[in-house]
Amino acid sequence: DFSYTGANVPAPATVTFTNTSTNSTNYAWDFGDNGTSTDKNPQHTYLAGGVYTVKLTATGEGGSNSITKTINIQNQVGPTANFNFSGGGCQAPCVVTFSDASTGATTWHWDFGDGQTSTQQNPPAHTYTTGNNFNVQLQVTGPTGSNSTTKSVNILAPPTVCKISGISILNCPLVDAGGTSWDAFSAPDFYVNLETTSGSVLLDGSSSYKTDISTFPQSWTVNPTYNISSTNWNTTYRIHIWEHDSPDPDDNVSYCNFTLSNYATVSNHYPSQFTITNGTTQIKLTVQWQ
């Protein structure tokens, strides 16, 4: 006689047989799939589904005796494709992370919907450089077949305008290179311009100067905003700090340069504020990307 555990599951299934024969010293097992054993308590792996007749012949001094039992092994279950993702819904360039959640798979093929593919189970983070609704497909294969699933990942179009709405001086020299105050009679009166690197004034702040500056930050609201088109994001601009003199010519205090394309990347990704520096001069810009 014998008992068993591990049946009634999908193949491949390993079944453990426990010999309960009496008055016997030798055993011959026939597992019904051309597999045999002479172990007392063998294990056997069924590679395909089906109903198998297992026969045990036990032999002792008084002769031999046999018993047969049937066991059921379910058919192999094909793979099921599934995946999760995070990071969609942002403006391009947008990084999306994909993770496999399939069952029964041994190979993977990802199509990210933008012409890029991967065969890794959990591919590296994927960067979408344009806005669109991308259909991402994962196809998996296993021992008994293949399966695929498709999910939609929405990437917003990149902004086309950056609006400069605020300028703050976080730090700048209160005296000139010789250690003399910019204003000979009191603390300096500063204003800021948006200029090209060649000195052309794009945003004239001379009428909004602040008087007797001795501490920072000092902030200006740009109203209406100054709009820079995405076609000019590779252009270098300058925030120029001037000391207001009257009636004398204004003094050139300091400046910081910036290029908007540096902030339209995956690493910076359109910050609402960023700080630019030039030596000890620090200026913070508040912007709106639209």
Short mmCIF file of C-alpha atoms in Angstrom, two decimals:
data_model
loop_
_atom_site.label_atom_id
_atom_site.label_comp_id
_atom_site.label_asym_id
_atom_site.label_seq_id
_atom_site.Cartn_x
_atom_site.Cartn_y
_atom_site.Cartn_z
CA ASP A 1 0.00 0.00 0.00
CA PHE A 2 1.07 3.67 -0.39
CA SER A 3 -0.16 7.23 -0.08
CA TYR A 4 0.93 10.35 -1.95
CA THR A 5 0.95 14.16 -1.82
CA GLY A 6 1.49 16.82 -4.48
CA ALA A 7 -1.07 15.78 -7.09
CA ASN A 8 -4.05 17.77 -8.41
CA VAL A 9 -1.85 20.72 -9.38
CA PRO A 10 -0.67 21.96 -12.80
CA ALA A 11 2.32 20.28 -14.39
CA PRO A 12 5.21 20.22 -13.83
CA ALA A 13 4.19 18.65 -10.51
CA THR A 14 6.41 16.77 -8.08
CA VAL A 15 4.54 14.02 -6.24
CA THR A 16 5.89 12.46 -3.04
CA PHE A 17 5.00 8.77 -2.47
CA THR A 18 4.93 7.28 1.01
CA ASN A 19 5.26 3.48 1.18
CA THR A 20 2.97 1.85 3.79
CA SER A 21 3.53 -1.78 2.73
CA THR A 22 4.12 -4.47 5.36
CA ASN A 23 6.30 -7.61 5.41
CA SER A 24 8.29 -6.37 2.40
CA THR A 25 11.90 -5.49 1.69
CA ASN A 26 11.97 -4.61 -2.01
CA TYR A 27 9.82 -2.23 -4.00
CA ALA A 28 9.13 -1.59 -7.67
CA TRP A 29 7.29 1.56 -8.68
CA ASP A 30 5.72 2.28 -12.06
CA PHE A 31 4.55 5.90 -12.17
CA GLY A 32 2.39 5.51 -15.27
CA ASP A 33 4.45 7.82 -17.50
CA ASN A 34 7.31 5.39 -18.23
CA GLY A 35 9.04 6.48 -15.06
CA THR A 36 10.11 3.84 -12.49
CA SER A 37 11.90 3.61 -9.15
CA THR A 38 13.07 1.04 -6.60
CA ASP A 39 13.27 3.50 -3.71
CA LYS A 40 11.08 2.84 -0.73
CA ASN A 41 9.64 6.40 -0.64
CA PRO A 42 10.36 8.05 -3.99
CA GLN A 43 9.52 11.45 -5.46
CA HIS A 44 8.49 11.78 -9.09
CA THR A 45 7.92 14.83 -11.31
CA TYR A 46 5.13 14.72 -13.88
CA LEU A 47 5.89 17.03 -16.79
CA ALA A 48 2.47 16.93 -18.45
CA GLY A 49 -1.11 16.94 -17.28
CA GLY A 50 -3.16 13.73 -17.28
CA VAL A 51 -4.54 10.84 -15.22
CA TYR A 52 -1.77 8.40 -14.33
CA THR A 53 -2.02 4.85 -12.96
CA VAL A 54 0.70 4.30 -10.39
CA LYS A 55 1.63 0.70 -9.51
CA LEU A 56 3.63 -0.43 -6.49
CA THR A 57 4.89 -4.03 -6.27
CA ALA A 58 6.20 -4.98 -2.82
CA THR A 59 8.29 -8.16 -2.37
CA GLY A 60 9.14 -10.00 0.87
CA GLU A 61 10.04 -13.49 2.08
CA GLY A 62 6.49 -14.68 1.56
CA GLY A 63 6.26 -13.46 -2.05
CA SER A 64 5.06 -10.23 -3.71
CA ASN A 65 1.92 -8.13 -3.87
CA SER A 66 0.87 -5.17 -6.01
CA ILE A 67 -1.53 -2.24 -5.75
CA THR A 68 -2.47 0.48 -8.25
CA LYS A 69 -3.87 3.96 -7.70
CA THR A 70 -4.71 6.77 -10.10
CA ILE A 71 -3.48 10.32 -9.64
CA ASN A 72 -4.52 13.46 -11.46
CA ILE A 73 -2.10 16.10 -12.73
CA GLN A 74 -3.63 19.25 -14.16
CA ASN A 75 -2.58 20.63 -17.53
CA GLN A 76 0.15 23.20 -17.60
CA VAL A 77 -1.03 26.76 -17.11
CA GLY A 78 0.13 29.23 -19.75
CA PRO A 79 1.79 32.52 -18.75
CA THR A 80 -0.28 35.59 -17.92
CA ALA A 81 1.17 38.95 -18.85
CA ASN A 82 0.78 41.87 -16.47
CA PHE A 83 2.81 44.89 -15.39
CA ASN A 84 2.71 48.01 -13.25
CA PHE A 85 4.12 51.45 -13.99
CA SER A 86 4.70 54.75 -12.23
CA GLY A 87 5.75 58.20 -13.35
CA GLY A 88 3.31 58.94 -16.18
CA GLY A 89 1.19 62.06 -16.44
CA CYS A 90 4.10 64.52 -16.44
CA GLN A 91 5.39 66.80 -19.17
CA ALA A 92 8.00 65.42 -21.54
CA PRO A 93 10.78 64.59 -20.98
CA CYS A 94 9.06 62.22 -18.54
CA VAL A 95 10.59 59.18 -16.83
CA VAL A 96 8.34 56.12 -16.38
CA THR A 97 9.29 53.02 -14.40
CA PHE A 98 7.88 49.63 -15.44
CA SER A 99 7.78 46.49 -13.29
CA ASP A 100 6.75 43.00 -14.37
CA ALA A 101 3.78 41.40 -12.62
CA SER A 102 3.34 38.40 -14.94
CA THR A 103 2.98 34.78 -13.87
CA GLY A 104 4.48 31.70 -15.53
CA ALA A 105 6.77 33.76 -17.77
CA THR A 106 10.32 32.91 -18.76
CA THR A 107 10.92 35.61 -21.40
CA TRP A 108 9.69 39.19 -21.74
CA HIS A 109 9.37 41.65 -24.61
CA TRP A 110 8.42 45.27 -23.94
CA ASP A 111 7.24 47.71 -26.59
CA PHE A 112 7.07 51.19 -25.04
CA GLY A 113 5.01 52.63 -27.88
CA ASP A 114 7.62 55.17 -28.96
CA GLY A 115 9.79 52.87 -31.06
CA GLN A 116 11.86 51.66 -28.09
CA THR A 117 11.83 48.06 -26.79
CA SER A 118 13.40 45.91 -24.08
CA THR A 119 13.71 42.20 -23.30
CA GLN A 120 14.53 42.61 -19.60
CA GLN A 121 12.01 41.42 -17.04
CA ASN A 122 12.11 44.78 -15.28
CA PRO A 123 13.58 47.26 -17.76
CA PRO A 124 15.48 50.40 -16.77
CA ALA A 125 13.43 53.54 -16.28
CA HIS A 126 12.21 54.73 -19.68
CA THR A 127 12.27 58.37 -20.78
CA TYR A 128 9.55 59.71 -23.10
CA THR A 129 10.78 62.79 -24.95
CA THR A 130 7.48 63.82 -26.56
CA GLY A 131 3.92 64.14 -25.39
CA ASN A 132 1.40 61.51 -26.47
CA ASN A 133 -0.81 58.68 -25.25
CA PHE A 134 1.55 55.71 -25.64
CA ASN A 135 0.29 52.11 -25.80
CA VAL A 136 2.82 49.99 -23.90
CA GLN A 137 2.70 46.26 -24.65
CA LEU A 138 4.31 43.46 -22.67
CA GLN A 139 4.46 40.04 -24.34
CA VAL A 140 5.62 37.08 -22.26
CA THR A 141 6.33 33.47 -23.10
CA GLY A 142 6.49 30.36 -20.94
CA PRO A 143 6.77 26.59 -21.35
CA THR A 144 3.22 26.33 -22.68
CA GLY A 145 2.74 29.43 -24.80
CA SER A 146 2.64 33.21 -24.78
CA ASN A 147 0.40 36.02 -23.62
CA SER A 148 0.40 39.80 -23.93
CA THR A 149 -1.21 42.83 -22.34
CA THR A 150 -1.33 46.51 -23.27
CA LYS A 151 -1.69 49.55 -21.05
CA SER A 152 -1.85 53.24 -21.91
CA VAL A 153 0.73 55.70 -20.57
CA ASN A 154 -0.13 59.37 -20.94
CA ILE A 155 2.72 61.86 -21.37
CA LEU A 156 1.90 65.55 -21.49
CA ALA A 157 3.36 67.75 -24.20
CA PRO A 158 6.36 69.82 -23.13
CA PRO A 159 5.71 73.50 -22.36
CA THR A 160 6.20 76.05 -25.11
CA VAL A 161 6.61 79.17 -22.99
CA CYS A 162 8.52 79.99 -19.81
CA LYS A 163 7.11 83.03 -18.01
CA ILE A 164 9.46 84.90 -15.69
CA SER A 165 7.26 86.20 -12.87
CA GLY A 166 9.67 86.97 -10.05
CA ILE A 167 13.31 87.95 -9.44
CA SER A 168 15.03 87.89 -6.05
CA ILE A 169 18.56 88.95 -5.16
CA LEU A 170 19.75 86.47 -2.54
CA ASN A 171 23.22 87.96 -2.31
CA CYS A 172 25.43 90.46 -4.13
CA PRO A 173 28.22 92.91 -3.31
CA LEU A 174 27.17 95.94 -1.25
CA VAL A 175 30.47 97.63 -2.06
CA ASP A 176 32.58 97.92 -5.17
CA ALA A 177 35.88 96.18 -5.78
CA GLY A 178 37.70 98.90 -3.84
CA GLY A 179 35.49 98.45 -0.80
CA THR A 180 33.58 101.67 -1.38
CA SER A 181 29.79 101.71 -1.11
CA TRP A 182 27.98 101.98 -4.41
CA ASP A 183 26.15 104.96 -2.94
CA ALA A 184 28.47 107.53 -1.47
CA PHE A 185 25.83 108.99 0.86
CA SER A 186 23.69 106.00 1.97
CA ALA A 187 23.07 102.29 1.43
CA PRO A 188 22.75 101.44 -2.29
CA ASP A 189 19.58 101.57 -4.35
CA PHE A 190 19.36 98.42 -6.52
CA TYR A 191 17.23 97.38 -9.47
CA VAL A 192 17.42 94.41 -11.87
CA ASN A 193 17.18 94.09 -15.65
CA LEU A 194 16.66 91.09 -17.87
CA GLU A 195 19.22 91.47 -20.64
CA THR A 196 20.98 89.62 -23.42
CA THR A 197 24.63 88.77 -22.83
CA SER A 198 25.49 91.56 -25.25
CA GLY A 199 23.72 94.10 -23.04
CA SER A 200 20.40 94.61 -24.82
CA VAL A 201 17.70 95.31 -22.23
CA LEU A 202 14.68 93.01 -22.51
CA LEU A 203 13.03 93.86 -19.20
CA ASP A 204 13.82 97.31 -17.79
CA GLY A 205 13.50 97.46 -14.01
CA SER A 206 15.09 100.88 -13.51
CA SER A 207 11.78 102.44 -12.49
CA SER A 208 11.35 99.83 -9.71
CA TYR A 209 14.55 100.36 -7.77
CA LYS A 210 14.66 99.66 -4.04
CA THR A 211 16.36 102.13 -1.79
CA ASP A 212 18.90 101.78 1.01
CA ILE A 213 19.50 98.05 0.59
CA SER A 214 21.62 96.50 3.34
CA THR A 215 20.12 93.02 3.69
CA PHE A 216 18.90 90.24 1.43
CA PRO A 217 16.77 88.83 -0.10
CA GLN A 218 15.33 91.63 -2.16
CA SER A 219 12.48 90.63 -4.47
CA TRP A 220 10.69 92.06 -7.49
CA THR A 221 7.43 90.83 -9.03
CA VAL A 222 7.44 90.81 -12.82
CA ASN A 223 3.97 91.98 -13.84
CA PRO A 224 3.06 91.22 -16.51
CA THR A 225 5.35 88.21 -16.81
CA TYR A 226 8.17 88.21 -19.32
CA ASN A 227 7.60 85.32 -21.72
CA ILE A 228 10.40 83.34 -23.33
CA SER A 229 9.42 80.93 -26.12
CA SER A 230 10.80 77.39 -26.21
CA THR A 231 12.52 78.31 -29.48
CA ASN A 232 14.81 80.55 -27.40
CA TRP A 233 15.49 78.19 -24.49
CA ASN A 234 19.03 77.58 -25.75
CA THR A 235 19.73 81.32 -25.63
CA THR A 236 21.74 82.62 -22.67
CA TYR A 237 20.04 85.46 -20.78
CA ARG A 238 21.35 87.71 -18.02
CA ILE A 239 19.85 89.08 -14.83
CA HIS A 240 21.80 92.30 -14.33
CA ILE A 241 21.97 94.16 -11.00
CA TRP A 242 22.40 97.93 -11.18
CA GLU A 243 22.80 100.62 -8.51
CA HIS A 244 20.50 103.54 -9.22
CA ASP A 245 22.29 106.88 -9.33
CA SER A 246 20.69 110.22 -10.01
CA PRO A 247 21.60 112.24 -11.89
CA ASP A 248 24.84 110.27 -12.48
CA PRO A 249 25.00 107.15 -14.67
CA ASP A 250 23.91 103.96 -12.90
CA ASP A 251 26.60 101.66 -11.49
CA ASN A 252 27.14 98.13 -12.81
CA VAL A 253 26.98 95.98 -9.66
CA SER A 254 26.88 92.32 -10.82
CA TYR A 255 25.01 89.81 -12.96
CA CYS A 256 24.12 86.11 -13.34
CA ASN A 257 23.52 84.26 -16.60
CA PHE A 258 21.02 81.46 -17.23
CA THR A 259 19.89 79.18 -20.06
CA LEU A 260 16.36 77.74 -19.81
CA SER A 261 17.24 74.52 -21.66
CA ASN A 262 19.20 73.50 -18.54
CA TYR A 263 15.91 73.34 -16.64
CA ALA A 264 13.88 71.50 -19.32
CA THR A 265 15.67 68.21 -18.67
CA VAL A 266 14.78 65.02 -16.83
CA SER A 267 17.09 65.92 -13.95
CA ASN A 268 15.77 69.48 -13.44
CA HIS A 269 12.34 69.10 -15.07
CA TYR A 270 10.78 72.54 -15.21
CA PRO A 271 11.28 73.85 -11.67
CA SER A 272 9.03 76.69 -10.54
CA GLN A 273 12.08 78.36 -8.96
CA PHE A 274 15.80 78.06 -9.57
CA THR A 275 18.89 79.87 -8.34
CA ILE A 276 21.67 81.18 -10.60
CA THR A 277 25.06 82.25 -9.34
CA ASN A 278 28.12 84.23 -10.37
CA GLY A 279 30.78 84.27 -7.67
CA THR A 280 29.13 85.58 -4.50
CA THR A 281 26.12 86.87 -6.43
CA GLN A 282 23.02 84.69 -6.13
CA ILE A 283 19.72 85.37 -7.86
CA LYS A 284 16.52 83.32 -7.65
CA LEU A 285 14.05 83.26 -10.52
CA THR A 286 10.39 82.36 -10.16
CA VAL A 287 8.95 81.03 -13.42
CA GLN A 288 5.84 79.45 -14.91
CA TRP A 289 6.15 76.80 -17.63
CA GLN A 290 3.16 76.67 -19.98
#
